[in-house]
Amino acid sequence: MMTKKDMTHKRITSWIVALGLVGGAASAADTDYRENYQRPADIPFPEENPHSDAKAELGKMLFFDPRLSRENNLTCASCHNPSFAWEDAQPTSVGTPMSRLGRHTPTVLNLAWGELFFWDGRAESLEEQALGPIQAGGEMAQDMGELLWELKAVPGYVEIFEQVFPKEGVTEENIGKAIATYERTLISAEAPFDRWLQGDEAAISDEAKRGFNLFNTKAKCVSCHEGWNFTDWGFHDIGLGDQDEGRYEILDFDALKHAFKTPGLRNIVERAPYMHDGSLKTLEEVIDHYNDGFVNRPSLSTEMERLGLSETEKSDLIAFLQTLSSEDPAVTLPKLPN
């Protein structure tokens, strides 16, 4: 039986071999494109960490609890703020002690369908990802032993952990499981684009419809931004000028130098600035980068080429991207145990 590690390696290999082939069917009719973007009916939860409302609620408490940081001044939500589509509106993140980090905060929207996590894919599960920033020296900088002691000193947490994880209680693994369960419930709601897919022709403008066609053809966006969440979950060097080598630092393969995970595009308007380094302030700058602004180097992904988009075509693409913003329910703060 193929292990998860084997499947991950196979997936990575397929990204490398098949770069640029995803958009090969881009000459089909608009209706064919629409079929590729239907929202899933259910949220996937792993067998080893099944969903329960109580577990998700515990995860939400932990997500918003500053006790998870060494100085008791940062929460997961400090960087993943629901007001900014679960990012932080900063070029790069701020960690402990209020130091500027090297990469932009990625959203936690729709991660239930993810395969590898962080910009460089260093975490193989959402549970692993959830624990990473808590212990990272430049981020929340919390000692796990200290955190376990601190949470066990809170009677309310002890009771809730025992209810959710009977005979296990407060453990590092269960902290990760609870936060990951909550994160899997963070799903972008129906957007105007989805209503158009369902047959409401008035849901989006003619400009947006032209932009959708460009997205799947001339602009080649679909080469990486495929499916309902608009990501292949793969890693690509898109020619940004910084020196961060991204995925190559995790997997020593020359084709992965400067390669970063493809972000999904849901609620993209609310998630500025853009890219792994937060270097592009607007969607206009993003499109200009893909059109003809990228750095050419040996590791540049094969789908990157001069596009020759007109100003009208750029405007149409932005009109389409604006249709991906949803009216998500307001997030209420949890009452934290004491």
Coordinates of C-alpha atoms in Angstrom, one line a residue:
M1 CA 0.0 0.0 0.0
M2 CA 1.3 3.5 -0.9
T3 CA 2.1 5.5 2.2
K4 CA 1.2 9.2 2.7
K5 CA 4.9 10.1 2.1
D6 CA 4.9 8.1 -1.1
M7 CA 1.8 9.8 -2.3
T8 CA 3.2 13.2 -1.5
H9 CA 6.4 12.4 -3.4
K10 CA 4.4 11.2 -6.3
R11 CA 2.3 14.4 -6.3
I12 CA 5.5 16.5 -6.2
T13 CA 6.9 14.6 -9.1
S14 CA 3.7 15.0 -11.1
W15 CA 3.9 18.8 -10.5
I16 CA 7.5 18.9 -11.8
V17 CA 6.8 16.7 -14.9
A18 CA 3.4 18.2 -15.8
L19 CA 4.0 21.9 -15.2
G20 CA 2.1 23.9 -17.7
L21 CA -0.1 21.0 -18.9
V22 CA -3.1 21.8 -16.7
G23 CA -4.4 24.4 -19.1
G24 CA -4.2 22.2 -22.1
A25 CA -8.0 22.0 -22.5
A26 CA -8.3 25.8 -22.6
S27 CA -9.9 25.8 -26.0
A28 CA -13.2 24.2 -24.8
A29 CA -16.4 26.1 -24.4
D30 CA -17.2 28.3 -21.4
T31 CA -19.6 25.6 -20.1
D32 CA -16.6 23.2 -20.0
Y33 CA -14.7 25.7 -17.8
R34 CA -17.6 26.0 -15.4
E35 CA -17.7 22.3 -14.8
N36 CA -14.2 22.5 -13.4
Y37 CA -15.1 25.0 -10.6
Q38 CA -18.0 23.5 -8.8
R39 CA -17.9 23.8 -5.0
P40 CA -17.5 20.5 -3.0
A41 CA -20.5 19.2 -1.1
D42 CA -18.7 18.2 2.0
I43 CA -15.6 19.1 4.1
P44 CA -13.0 16.3 4.3
F45 CA -11.8 15.4 7.7
P46 CA -9.1 12.7 8.2
E47 CA -9.9 9.4 9.8
E48 CA -7.3 9.9 12.5
N49 CA -8.9 13.3 13.4
P50 CA -12.6 13.2 12.8
H51 CA -14.8 16.2 13.2
S52 CA -16.9 17.0 16.2
D53 CA -18.5 20.3 17.1
A54 CA -16.9 20.2 20.6
K55 CA -13.4 19.7 19.1
A56 CA -13.9 22.5 16.6
E57 CA -15.0 24.8 19.4
L58 CA -12.0 23.9 21.5
G59 CA -9.8 24.6 18.5
K60 CA -11.4 28.0 18.1
M61 CA -10.6 28.8 21.8
L62 CA -7.0 27.9 21.3
F63 CA -6.8 29.8 18.0
F64 CA -7.8 33.0 19.8
D65 CA -6.0 32.4 23.1
P66 CA -2.8 34.5 23.7
R67 CA -1.6 32.0 26.2
L68 CA -0.3 30.0 23.2
S69 CA 2.4 32.6 22.8
R70 CA 5.5 33.0 25.0
E71 CA 4.7 36.6 25.9
N72 CA 0.9 36.0 26.1
N73 CA 0.5 38.8 23.4
L74 CA 0.0 36.9 20.2
T75 CA -2.7 34.5 19.0
C76 CA -3.1 32.5 15.8
A77 CA -5.6 35.2 14.8
S78 CA -3.0 37.9 15.2
C79 CA -1.7 36.9 11.8
H80 CA -4.8 35.0 10.5
N81 CA -7.4 37.8 11.1
P82 CA -10.9 37.0 9.8
S83 CA -11.3 40.7 9.0
F84 CA -8.7 40.3 6.2
A85 CA -9.9 36.9 4.9
W86 CA -7.7 35.2 7.5
E87 CA -4.5 37.1 6.6
D88 CA -3.2 40.3 8.3
A89 CA -2.9 43.0 5.6
Q90 CA 0.8 43.3 6.2
P91 CA 3.6 42.6 3.6
T92 CA 5.2 40.1 6.0
S93 CA 4.1 38.7 9.3
V94 CA 5.0 40.1 12.8
G95 CA 6.2 37.7 15.4
T96 CA 7.8 37.7 18.9
P97 CA 9.3 40.0 20.0
M98 CA 7.4 42.2 17.6
S99 CA 9.9 41.3 14.9
R100 CA 9.2 41.4 11.1
L101 CA 9.3 37.9 9.6
G102 CA 10.4 37.1 6.1
R103 CA 7.2 35.9 4.5
H104 CA 3.6 37.1 4.0
T105 CA 0.9 35.5 6.1
P106 CA -1.0 32.9 4.0
T107 CA -4.8 32.6 4.5
V108 CA -6.2 29.6 6.4
L109 CA -9.3 29.6 4.3
N110 CA -10.2 26.3 2.6
L111 CA -7.2 24.4 4.0
A112 CA -9.3 21.3 4.6
W113 CA -8.5 20.4 1.0
G114 CA -4.8 21.1 1.3
E115 CA -2.0 18.6 0.9
L116 CA 1.2 20.3 2.1
F117 CA 1.2 23.5 4.2
F118 CA 3.1 26.7 4.7
W119 CA 4.5 28.6 1.6
D120 CA 7.3 26.0 1.3
G121 CA 5.2 22.9 2.1
R122 CA 7.2 21.8 5.1
A123 CA 4.2 20.5 7.0
E124 CA 2.5 17.3 5.7
S125 CA -0.7 17.7 7.7
L126 CA -2.9 20.6 9.0
E127 CA -2.2 19.2 12.5
E128 CA 1.5 19.7 12.0
Q129 CA 1.0 23.1 10.6
A130 CA -1.2 24.2 13.5
L131 CA 1.6 23.4 16.0
G132 CA 4.4 25.0 13.9
P133 CA 4.0 28.8 14.6
I134 CA 3.3 28.2 18.3
Q135 CA 6.8 26.8 18.8
A136 CA 8.7 28.8 16.1
G137 CA 11.3 31.1 17.7
G138 CA 10.4 34.1 15.5
E139 CA 6.6 33.6 15.7
M140 CA 4.8 32.8 18.9
A141 CA 8.0 31.4 20.4
Q142 CA 6.2 29.2 23.0
D143 CA 7.9 26.3 24.7
M144 CA 5.5 23.3 24.3
G145 CA 6.3 22.0 27.8
E146 CA 5.5 25.4 29.3
L147 CA 2.3 25.7 27.3
L148 CA 1.1 22.2 28.4
W149 CA 1.8 23.2 32.0
E150 CA -0.1 26.5 31.5
L151 CA -3.1 24.9 30.0
K152 CA -3.3 22.2 32.6
A153 CA -3.4 24.9 35.2
V154 CA -6.7 26.2 33.8
P155 CA -9.5 24.0 35.1
G156 CA -11.8 25.0 32.3
Y157 CA -9.3 23.7 29.7
V158 CA -8.7 20.5 31.6
E159 CA -12.4 19.8 31.6
I160 CA -13.0 20.6 27.9
F161 CA -9.9 18.6 26.8
E162 CA -11.1 15.6 28.8
Q163 CA -14.5 15.8 27.2
V164 CA -13.1 16.1 23.7
F165 CA -10.2 13.6 24.2
P166 CA -11.3 11.2 26.9
K167 CA -8.5 9.7 28.9
E168 CA -6.0 11.8 27.0
G169 CA -6.6 15.3 28.0
V170 CA -4.2 18.2 27.4
T171 CA -1.4 17.0 25.1
E172 CA 0.6 18.5 22.3
E173 CA -1.0 16.2 19.7
N174 CA -4.5 17.1 20.9
I175 CA -3.7 20.8 20.7
G176 CA -2.8 20.3 17.1
K177 CA -5.9 18.2 16.4
A178 CA -8.2 20.7 17.9
I179 CA -6.8 23.7 16.1
A180 CA -6.7 21.8 12.8
T181 CA -10.3 20.8 13.2
Y182 CA -11.3 24.4 13.7
E183 CA -9.2 25.5 10.7
R184 CA -11.0 22.9 8.5
T185 CA -14.3 24.6 9.2
L186 CA -13.0 27.9 7.8
I187 CA -14.6 27.8 4.4
S188 CA -15.3 30.7 2.1
A189 CA -19.0 31.1 1.5
E190 CA -20.8 31.2 -1.8
A191 CA -19.6 34.1 -4.0
P192 CA -21.2 35.8 -7.0
F193 CA -19.0 33.5 -9.2
D194 CA -20.7 30.5 -7.7
R195 CA -24.2 31.9 -8.3
W196 CA -23.2 32.4 -11.9
L197 CA -22.0 28.8 -12.1
Q198 CA -25.5 27.8 -10.9
G199 CA -27.1 29.6 -13.8
D200 CA -27.7 33.2 -12.5
E201 CA -26.4 35.1 -15.5
A202 CA -26.9 38.4 -13.7
A203 CA -24.6 37.4 -10.8
I204 CA -21.5 38.7 -12.5
S205 CA -20.8 41.4 -15.2
D206 CA -20.0 40.8 -18.8
E207 CA -16.5 42.1 -18.0
A208 CA -16.1 39.4 -15.4
K209 CA -17.3 36.7 -17.8
R210 CA -14.7 37.8 -20.3
G211 CA -12.2 37.7 -17.5
F212 CA -13.1 34.2 -16.7
N213 CA -12.6 33.2 -20.3
L214 CA -9.1 34.9 -20.3
F215 CA -8.3 33.2 -16.9
N216 CA -8.8 29.8 -18.7
T217 CA -7.1 30.7 -22.0
K218 CA -4.8 33.5 -22.9
A219 CA -3.8 34.6 -19.4
K220 CA -3.0 30.9 -18.5
C221 CA -4.0 31.5 -14.8
V222 CA -5.6 28.0 -14.8
S223 CA -2.1 26.5 -15.3
C224 CA -1.7 26.8 -11.5
H225 CA -5.0 28.2 -10.2
E226 CA -7.4 25.3 -10.9
G227 CA -10.5 23.9 -9.3
W228 CA -13.1 25.4 -7.0
N229 CA -10.5 26.9 -4.7
F230 CA -8.3 28.0 -7.6
T231 CA -5.1 26.2 -6.7
D232 CA -3.3 23.1 -7.7
W233 CA -1.6 23.0 -4.3
G234 CA 1.7 22.7 -6.1
F235 CA 4.9 24.7 -6.0
H236 CA 6.1 27.1 -8.7
D237 CA 8.8 29.7 -9.3
I238 CA 6.9 32.6 -10.7
G239 CA 9.9 34.9 -11.1
L240 CA 9.7 37.2 -8.1
G241 CA 13.0 39.0 -7.6
D242 CA 13.7 38.1 -3.9
Q243 CA 16.4 35.6 -2.9
D244 CA 14.1 33.3 -0.9
E245 CA 14.5 29.8 -2.3
G246 CA 11.2 28.5 -0.9
R247 CA 10.5 24.8 -1.5
Y248 CA 14.1 24.1 -2.5
E249 CA 15.1 24.6 1.2
I250 CA 12.8 21.7 2.1
L251 CA 13.4 19.5 -1.0
D252 CA 16.8 19.7 -2.6
F253 CA 15.8 19.7 -6.3
D254 CA 17.0 22.4 -8.6
A255 CA 13.6 22.8 -10.4
L256 CA 12.1 23.8 -7.0
K257 CA 14.4 26.8 -6.4
H258 CA 12.3 29.9 -5.6
A259 CA 9.2 27.7 -5.8
F260 CA 6.3 28.5 -3.5
K261 CA 2.9 27.0 -3.0
T262 CA 0.1 28.2 -5.2
P263 CA -2.4 30.2 -3.0
G264 CA -6.1 29.8 -3.6
L265 CA -7.9 32.8 -5.0
R266 CA -11.1 32.8 -3.0
N267 CA -11.6 36.2 -1.3
I268 CA -8.5 37.4 -3.0
V269 CA -9.5 41.1 -3.1
E270 CA -9.5 41.2 0.8
R271 CA -6.1 39.6 1.0
A272 CA -3.7 42.3 -0.2
P273 CA -0.8 42.6 -0.4
Y274 CA 0.2 39.6 -2.5
M275 CA 2.8 36.9 -3.0
H276 CA 4.9 35.0 -0.5
D277 CA 6.9 38.2 0.2
G278 CA 4.0 40.6 0.2
S279 CA 5.8 42.6 -2.5
L280 CA 2.8 43.3 -4.8
K281 CA 0.3 45.7 -3.3
T282 CA -2.6 45.4 -5.8
L283 CA -4.2 42.9 -8.2
E284 CA -3.1 45.3 -11.0
E285 CA 0.5 44.7 -9.9
V286 CA 0.0 41.0 -9.8
I287 CA -1.4 40.8 -13.3
D288 CA 1.4 43.1 -14.6
H289 CA 3.9 40.7 -13.0
Y290 CA 2.5 37.7 -14.8
N291 CA 2.1 39.7 -18.0
D292 CA 5.7 40.7 -18.4
G293 CA 7.3 41.6 -15.1
F294 CA 8.9 38.3 -13.9
V295 CA 12.5 37.4 -13.6
N296 CA 13.8 34.8 -16.1
R297 CA 16.0 32.2 -14.5
P298 CA 16.7 28.4 -14.8
S299 CA 14.1 27.4 -12.2
L300 CA 11.3 29.6 -13.6
S301 CA 8.2 27.5 -14.0
T302 CA 7.5 26.5 -17.6
E303 CA 4.0 28.0 -17.7
M304 CA 5.6 31.5 -17.1
E305 CA 5.7 33.4 -20.4
R306 CA 5.0 36.9 -21.8
L307 CA 1.2 37.1 -22.1
G308 CA 0.7 40.2 -24.2
L309 CA -2.5 41.2 -22.3
S310 CA -4.1 44.5 -23.3
E311 CA -5.3 47.0 -20.7
T312 CA -8.9 45.9 -21.3
E313 CA -8.0 42.3 -20.8
K314 CA -6.2 43.1 -17.5
S315 CA -9.3 45.0 -16.4
D316 CA -11.5 42.1 -17.3
L317 CA -9.4 39.7 -15.3
I318 CA -9.7 41.9 -12.2
A319 CA -13.4 42.1 -12.7
F320 CA -13.5 38.3 -12.6
L321 CA -11.3 38.0 -9.5
Q322 CA -13.6 40.4 -7.7
T323 CA -16.5 37.9 -8.2
L324 CA -14.6 35.4 -5.9
S325 CA -15.3 37.5 -2.8
S326 CA -18.0 36.0 -0.5
E327 CA -20.1 37.4 2.3
D328 CA -18.8 35.2 5.0
P329 CA -20.5 35.0 8.4
A330 CA -19.1 37.3 11.1
V331 CA -16.7 35.5 13.4
T332 CA -17.5 35.8 17.1
L333 CA -14.8 35.6 19.7
P334 CA -14.9 32.5 21.9
K335 CA -15.2 32.8 25.7
L336 CA -11.8 31.5 26.9
P337 CA -11.6 29.1 29.9
N338 CA -10.1 30.2 33.2

